[in-house]
């Protein structure tokens, strides 16, 4: 084709959508017949505005879509740093700011949108900015270098992103929002509240219901603060307006084209304006009268316009306005009918204040379809939920599983192949699988990234189906972690293993999940660990309230709080050991362990101990063991505080507390630290002013030194912090995870613990304290309750049909004057002459 | 109680309701310690109480559950799993615990002769 027959397309604006238009035109062959001239006002080629904030870390180059500075296709000409000043539909010409006039056959407006700056007095003072381009960010960075306080006007998605940027630039940052909650467009009140808590915990100040009446001018003519209606002025040397965006439709307006009522170039489903040779795509366009402030609909419009120019039937009929983003480390997502505006719609809410998670599903009246939802704090389910809305597939039987903590739920729902996974690039599940099979990748996840998790999961599932297994569940019966199980039990109020396994598991459990569930039920219900069906869930130690030893006998450990014991009680222990022929040893936890008790002897032994005032020492449980103490100020000439009294008080307070792993404490009366408190899960060391609290220590195979959580505490504060710390651990740690690795596993580590426990950043303090108060109030001695209950005692027999016959496998030899277990070399028979009572 | 006729080799050891669901008891049968388990689906199994891995008579005190479709007990000592139906150790192909016939008559559990497994 000779050049004079070629047609010319002029694209105004080289932003995200203008770039996509050119890409599509090149890919689909439009440049075979058309030359393209792109005129962009910004000094650089198109870049990824969605991740604009990362400019501060990675620089402009990394964001560029066109690092070469030009397109490969020579038929595309890029004119940068040049503004289009107007166009004339009559002569089909555009006027560039340098005076150049360019003729067109088709004109594509892709001018995007501009931040809306409310016309408050002072809005244009030096120190006021918007947040839209790389140049804006460069200017903000420069201003922040000489400032200490900043404010963002607008608590929407972009405003929060800008606020976080200010914070990271080292400014004390305020967010001023007119609406009663943050992100008013996307999330509901409860979601907004959860979000605000997260954000405030990062040190930002959130002002909702706040109207800015003026930017206050300082002596040097720069912004120094924001005057609010009906509230005190807040200081701000850097002010960022993020109060919404307006389509840049001025060129179309000047040319007399039809505009939408609320702005934007009015276009049809193919992107054509009221002039058939002028098109508009992206944020400047209003298909059907509505503008879309997201990139995905803009990309769709670009593809449709190219299709239309090629004579294709493509149409843009509206877009999914779902959003997912990570704001200051907090996931936020909203999709579909997030506000339950569909008549009869039902809401299903899961909220975990401890973890800072809020999730809501909006479900159709008949409960069969997902209509939308809001996720704050954990949006891992978004990748599955959003396509479920779009493709209308039936909800599973337990829709709440979709928002219960990750691991199970959402990711297990089989999506149909045609379900759209990446809405930015319109990639379906089928596309991803096909690409994986061919060893290729798709564009899924490359734009906003919100579907990355889901895309990864689909690819993993594909590989798994090819024989490469990927498994993360705690055991085959529950695809959940301990924390997730804890939440599931709390949310549903389950009271038995049967309920839990029927609702959330498969099979009949095993030696891994059953003790975990027993421990969770114990922490939440505080009943006897041998109540109801709970006995069969327990490891043998918990089941017999004693520690099994190598020959099948048990050891008995009465509680000796703080290691303090009277001579009379010592004598009782000695007598019991002598009368039952037990081996005795002093433990590292300052108590006495009695070994070699046959199971059938345990009740008798304990009756003697209980009568003398002893209680269970819980040496057999994943529970508080001891609080070790030094001699303390009463006797020790160095002691500065009464460590023994405190150790006793703490041990009595937390006795019986079931936890993910055993728990130990220590109290030292001075800095000499004779109680080795820093080798404990919680350690308290006296100071002249009060007590220092250390957390996360342990001995054992992987020793850890406890680290300082808070210093110079009075007794009451110390106990409050300990209550919070222990409950926070119990709620969120994994199975068999001691406090040290638990702290390491938290996002933020020890600082995170301090935020929750000391600063009460999540506002959970009182809830955690109440949970501990419940434990303290409902504590009872398990052994006393057992020996008073004939039904429980029935279990403590050697043989069900010969309760008085000792197990012949158990025998002892003598070692250093005490008994020691003798290994049996095989099954032992008593012979057939034992008289056996008929049942 | 040992009786003649078809029960000749069966020993009554306890009432079924003395065994908790997914629990176990130890019984003395012909001088040997036998672990008897009751599963959630209502079956009753008997095997030697002796755990060859830990060399202790403890299996009745283990946790009962399922691995896939296999009902099993985990030794309370070191958690090796044993198939309740065959006594086969699920963690070590070379280890097996003897099992016994068992049946329930009129709510009474009776333990019979050792089972043969191929
Ligand atoms: C900080 C930030 C975060 C965002 N996060 C997300 C997100 O997570 N998800 C999401 O979907 N969207 C997000 N967005 C929105 C997204 O960036 C826009 O939807 C997208 O950029 C729209 O593309 P566009 O091409 O229509 O407009 P733009 O990308 O703004 O491009 C328009 C271009 O046209 C130029 N132009 C305008 N007028 C003229 C003229 N007269 N002459 C020449 N050139 C002109 C402009 O300078 C600009 O370069 C975010 C935006 C920002 C600012």
PDB file of C-alpha atoms in Angstrom, chain A residues 284-438:
ATOM      1  CA  UNK A 284     -11.334  10.877  30.355  1.00  0.00           C
ATOM      2  CA  UNK A 285     -14.145   8.834  28.813  1.00  0.00           C
ATOM      3  CA  UNK A 286     -17.645   8.211  30.090  1.00  0.00           C
ATOM      4  CA  UNK A 287     -19.120   5.217  28.298  1.00  0.00           C
ATOM      5  CA  UNK A 288     -22.857   5.291  28.888  1.00  0.00           C
ATOM      6  CA  UNK A 289     -22.380   8.441  30.968  1.00  0.00           C
ATOM      7  CA  UNK A 290     -20.195   6.911  33.625  1.00  0.00           C
ATOM      8  CA  UNK A 291     -16.459   7.366  34.147  1.00  0.00           C
ATOM      9  CA  UNK A 292     -14.226   4.654  35.568  1.00  0.00           C
ATOM     10  CA  UNK A 293     -11.325   5.596  37.818  1.00  0.00           C
ATOM     11  CA  UNK A 294      -9.449   2.329  37.443  1.00  0.00           C
ATOM     12  CA  UNK A 295      -7.027   1.057  34.898  1.00  0.00           C
ATOM     13  CA  UNK A 296      -8.733  -2.206  33.964  1.00  0.00           C
ATOM     14  CA  UNK A 297     -11.822  -0.622  32.410  1.00  0.00           C
ATOM     15  CA  UNK A 298      -9.519   1.779  30.579  1.00  0.00           C
ATOM     16  CA  UNK A 299      -7.551  -1.119  29.109  1.00  0.00           C
ATOM     17  CA  UNK A 300     -10.781  -2.753  28.046  1.00  0.00           C
ATOM     18  CA  UNK A 301     -11.854   0.479  26.304  1.00  0.00           C
ATOM     19  CA  UNK A 302      -8.509   0.649  24.489  1.00  0.00           C
ATOM     20  CA  UNK A 303      -8.906  -2.902  23.185  1.00  0.00           C
ATOM     21  CA  UNK A 304     -12.484  -2.261  22.130  1.00  0.00           C
ATOM     22  CA  UNK A 305     -11.592   0.927  20.261  1.00  0.00           C
ATOM     23  CA  UNK A 306      -8.850  -0.855  18.305  1.00  0.00           C
ATOM     24  CA  UNK A 307     -11.289  -3.631  17.540  1.00  0.00           C
ATOM     25  CA  UNK A 308     -13.875  -1.147  16.333  1.00  0.00           C
ATOM     26  CA  UNK A 309     -11.346   0.590  14.058  1.00  0.00           C
ATOM     27  CA  UNK A 310     -10.608  -2.817  12.559  1.00  0.00           C
ATOM     28  CA  UNK A 311     -14.324  -3.279  11.961  1.00  0.00           C
ATOM     29  CA  UNK A 312     -14.781  -5.729  14.825  1.00  0.00           C
ATOM     30  CA  UNK A 313     -17.880  -6.112  17.005  1.00  0.00           C
ATOM     31  CA  UNK A 314     -16.226  -5.519  20.415  1.00  0.00           C
ATOM     32  CA  UNK A 315     -18.134  -3.493  22.954  1.00  0.00           C
ATOM     33  CA  UNK A 316     -17.491  -2.083  26.393  1.00  0.00           C
ATOM     34  CA  UNK A 317     -20.541  -2.631  28.544  1.00  0.00           C
ATOM     35  CA  UNK A 318     -19.374  -1.715  31.991  1.00  0.00           C
ATOM     36  CA  UNK A 319     -16.675  -2.901  34.276  1.00  0.00           C
ATOM     37  CA  UNK A 320     -16.000  -4.662  37.469  1.00  0.00           C
ATOM     38  CA  UNK A 321     -15.118  -1.945  39.964  1.00  0.00           C
ATOM     39  CA  UNK A 322     -13.550  -4.400  42.366  1.00  0.00           C
ATOM     40  CA  UNK A 323     -10.437  -3.168  44.053  1.00  0.00           C
ATOM     41  CA  UNK A 324      -7.731  -4.838  45.987  1.00  0.00           C
ATOM     42  CA  UNK A 325      -4.691  -3.158  47.297  1.00  0.00           C
ATOM     43  CA  UNK A 326      -2.157  -3.347  50.023  1.00  0.00           C
ATOM     44  CA  UNK A 327      -2.213  -0.182  52.034  1.00  0.00           C
ATOM     45  CA  UNK A 328       0.586   0.262  54.518  1.00  0.00           C
ATOM     46  CA  UNK A 329       0.862  -3.456  54.804  1.00  0.00           C
ATOM     47  CA  UNK A 330      -2.869  -3.900  55.200  1.00  0.00           C
ATOM     48  CA  UNK A 331      -4.819  -5.750  52.560  1.00  0.00           C
ATOM     49  CA  UNK A 332      -8.028  -4.042  51.552  1.00  0.00           C
ATOM     50  CA  UNK A 333     -10.404  -5.318  48.934  1.00  0.00           C
ATOM     51  CA  UNK A 334     -13.931  -4.662  47.913  1.00  0.00           C
ATOM     52  CA  UNK A 335     -15.803  -6.277  45.089  1.00  0.00           C
ATOM     53  CA  UNK A 336     -19.239  -6.652  43.571  1.00  0.00           C
ATOM     54  CA  UNK A 337     -22.162  -5.467  45.637  1.00  0.00           C
ATOM     55  CA  UNK A 338     -20.010  -4.574  48.620  1.00  0.00           C
ATOM     56  CA  UNK A 339     -22.762  -2.578  50.292  1.00  0.00           C
ATOM     57  CA  UNK A 340     -25.467  -5.227  49.987  1.00  0.00           C
ATOM     58  CA  UNK A 341     -27.758  -3.035  47.924  1.00  0.00           C
ATOM     59  CA  UNK A 342     -29.338  -6.007  46.147  1.00  0.00           C
ATOM     60  CA  UNK A 343     -32.820  -6.536  47.597  1.00  0.00           C
ATOM     61  CA  UNK A 344     -32.853  -9.329  50.155  1.00  0.00           C
ATOM     62  CA  UNK A 345     -29.073  -9.657  50.163  1.00  0.00           C
ATOM     63  CA  UNK A 346     -27.621 -11.334  53.253  1.00  0.00           C
ATOM     64  CA  UNK A 347     -24.368 -10.446  54.955  1.00  0.00           C
ATOM     65  CA  UNK A 348     -21.937 -12.880  56.491  1.00  0.00           C
ATOM     66  CA  UNK A 349     -19.297 -11.242  58.642  1.00  0.00           C
ATOM     67  CA  UNK A 350     -16.085 -12.591  60.101  1.00  0.00           C
ATOM     68  CA  UNK A 351     -14.151 -10.266  62.303  1.00  0.00           C
ATOM     69  CA  UNK A 352     -11.054 -10.995  64.343  1.00  0.00           C
ATOM     70  CA  UNK A 353     -10.024  -7.945  66.261  1.00  0.00           C
ATOM     71  CA  UNK A 354      -6.877  -9.683  67.490  1.00  0.00           C
ATOM     72  CA  UNK A 355      -5.568 -10.209  64.020  1.00  0.00           C
ATOM     73  CA  UNK A 356      -7.081  -6.962  62.714  1.00  0.00           C
ATOM     74  CA  UNK A 357      -9.144  -8.789  60.144  1.00  0.00           C
ATOM     75  CA  UNK A 358     -12.606  -7.889  58.923  1.00  0.00           C
ATOM     76  CA  UNK A 359     -14.336  -9.797  56.158  1.00  0.00           C
ATOM     77  CA  UNK A 360     -17.845  -9.558  54.842  1.00  0.00           C
ATOM     78  CA  UNK A 361     -19.597 -11.562  52.175  1.00  0.00           C
ATOM     79  CA  UNK A 362     -22.798 -10.357  50.545  1.00  0.00           C
ATOM     80  CA  UNK A 363     -24.911 -13.308  49.518  1.00  0.00           C
ATOM     81  CA  UNK A 364     -28.107 -13.599  47.477  1.00  0.00           C
ATOM     82  CA  UNK A 365     -31.379 -13.974  49.355  1.00  0.00           C
ATOM     83  CA  UNK A 366     -31.586 -17.710  48.596  1.00  0.00           C
ATOM     84  CA  UNK A 367     -27.999 -18.192  49.778  1.00  0.00           C
ATOM     85  CA  UNK A 368     -26.801 -19.678  46.502  1.00  0.00           C
ATOM     86  CA  UNK A 369     -24.765 -16.898  44.962  1.00  0.00           C
ATOM     87  CA  UNK A 370     -22.020 -14.557  46.050  1.00  0.00           C
ATOM     88  CA  UNK A 371     -22.869 -10.939  45.241  1.00  0.00           C
ATOM     89  CA  UNK A 372     -19.905  -9.076  46.659  1.00  0.00           C
ATOM     90  CA  UNK A 373     -17.866  -8.395  49.731  1.00  0.00           C
ATOM     91  CA  UNK A 374     -15.356  -6.413  51.709  1.00  0.00           C
ATOM     92  CA  UNK A 375     -12.025  -7.721  53.005  1.00  0.00           C
ATOM     93  CA  UNK A 376      -9.770  -5.794  55.357  1.00  0.00           C
ATOM     94  CA  UNK A 377      -6.583  -7.130  56.927  1.00  0.00           C
ATOM     95  CA  UNK A 378      -6.529 -10.340  54.912  1.00  0.00           C
ATOM     96  CA  UNK A 379      -7.590 -10.250  51.304  1.00  0.00           C
ATOM     97  CA  UNK A 380      -6.102 -13.568  50.291  1.00  0.00           C
ATOM     98  CA  UNK A 381      -9.540 -14.821  49.325  1.00  0.00           C
ATOM     99  CA  UNK A 382     -10.067 -11.985  46.866  1.00  0.00           C
ATOM    100  CA  UNK A 383      -8.565 -13.853  43.954  1.00  0.00           C
ATOM    101  CA  UNK A 384     -11.239 -16.494  44.237  1.00  0.00           C
ATOM    102  CA  UNK A 385     -14.164 -14.467  45.505  1.00  0.00           C
ATOM    103  CA  UNK A 386     -14.184 -11.821  42.806  1.00  0.00           C
ATOM    104  CA  UNK A 387     -14.346 -14.343  39.961  1.00  0.00           C
ATOM    105  CA  UNK A 388     -17.088 -16.157  41.870  1.00  0.00           C
ATOM    106  CA  UNK A 389     -19.169 -13.007  41.683  1.00  0.00           C
ATOM    107  CA  UNK A 390     -18.383 -12.481  38.041  1.00  0.00           C
ATOM    108  CA  UNK A 391     -19.006 -16.033  36.916  1.00  0.00           C
ATOM    109  CA  UNK A 392     -21.971 -16.634  39.193  1.00  0.00           C
ATOM    110  CA  UNK A 393     -20.911 -20.114  40.233  1.00  0.00           C
ATOM    111  CA  UNK A 394     -22.851 -21.669  43.095  1.00  0.00           C
ATOM    112  CA  UNK A 395     -21.677 -21.042  46.649  1.00  0.00           C
ATOM    113  CA  UNK A 396     -20.370 -24.005  48.628  1.00  0.00           C
ATOM    114  CA  UNK A 397     -22.473 -25.413  51.471  1.00  0.00           C
ATOM    115  CA  UNK A 398     -20.545 -23.543  54.141  1.00  0.00           C
ATOM    116  CA  UNK A 399     -20.023 -20.141  52.574  1.00  0.00           C
ATOM    117  CA  UNK A 400     -18.419 -18.904  55.791  1.00  0.00           C
ATOM    118  CA  UNK A 401     -15.445 -21.124  54.980  1.00  0.00           C
ATOM    119  CA  UNK A 402     -14.684 -18.658  52.211  1.00  0.00           C
ATOM    120  CA  UNK A 403     -13.812 -15.960  54.701  1.00  0.00           C
ATOM    121  CA  UNK A 404     -12.568 -18.013  57.585  1.00  0.00           C
ATOM    122  CA  UNK A 405      -8.828 -17.702  57.901  1.00  0.00           C
ATOM    123  CA  UNK A 406      -6.854 -18.683  54.859  1.00  0.00           C
ATOM    124  CA  UNK A 407      -5.537 -22.092  54.061  1.00  0.00           C
ATOM    125  CA  UNK A 408      -8.908 -23.604  53.632  1.00  0.00           C
ATOM    126  CA  UNK A 409     -11.866 -22.013  52.089  1.00  0.00           C
ATOM    127  CA  UNK A 410     -11.685 -19.843  49.116  1.00  0.00           C
ATOM    128  CA  UNK A 411      -8.742 -21.425  47.452  1.00  0.00           C
ATOM    129  CA  UNK A 412     -10.446 -24.816  47.447  1.00  0.00           C
ATOM    130  CA  UNK A 413     -13.424 -23.746  45.416  1.00  0.00           C
ATOM    131  CA  UNK A 414     -13.130 -25.060  41.909  1.00  0.00           C
ATOM    132  CA  UNK A 415     -13.475 -22.196  39.479  1.00  0.00           C
ATOM    133  CA  UNK A 416     -14.752 -22.929  36.002  1.00  0.00           C
ATOM    134  CA  UNK A 417     -12.150 -22.523  33.274  1.00  0.00           C
ATOM    135  CA  UNK A 418     -13.863 -19.466  31.852  1.00  0.00           C
ATOM    136  CA  UNK A 419     -13.810 -17.588  35.186  1.00  0.00           C
ATOM    137  CA  UNK A 420     -11.854 -14.382  34.825  1.00  0.00           C
ATOM    138  CA  UNK A 421      -8.952 -14.373  37.271  1.00  0.00           C
ATOM    139  CA  UNK A 422      -7.087 -11.240  36.203  1.00  0.00           C
ATOM    140  CA  UNK A 423      -9.529  -8.461  35.546  1.00  0.00           C
ATOM    141  CA  UNK A 424      -6.825  -5.991  34.569  1.00  0.00           C
ATOM    142  CA  UNK A 425      -5.723  -8.092  31.625  1.00  0.00           C
ATOM    143  CA  UNK A 426      -8.782 -10.282  31.136  1.00  0.00           C
ATOM    144  CA  UNK A 427      -7.046 -13.584  31.741  1.00  0.00           C
ATOM    145  CA  UNK A 428      -9.231 -16.576  32.618  1.00  0.00           C
ATOM    146  CA  UNK A 429      -8.368 -19.610  34.695  1.00  0.00           C
ATOM    147  CA  UNK A 430      -8.303 -21.648  31.484  1.00  0.00           C
ATOM    148  CA  UNK A 431      -5.742 -19.276  29.964  1.00  0.00           C
ATOM    149  CA  UNK A 432      -3.465 -19.664  32.987  1.00  0.00           C
ATOM    150  CA  UNK A 433      -3.667 -23.450  32.961  1.00  0.00           C
ATOM    151  CA  UNK A 434      -3.058 -23.588  29.225  1.00  0.00           C
ATOM    152  CA  UNK A 435      -0.011 -21.357  29.592  1.00  0.00           C
ATOM    153  CA  UNK A 436       1.342 -23.426  32.481  1.00  0.00           C
ATOM    154  CA  UNK A 437       0.925 -26.569  30.411  1.00  0.00           C
ATOM    155  CA  UNK A 438       2.860 -24.960  27.573  1.00  0.00           C
TER     156      UNK A 438
END
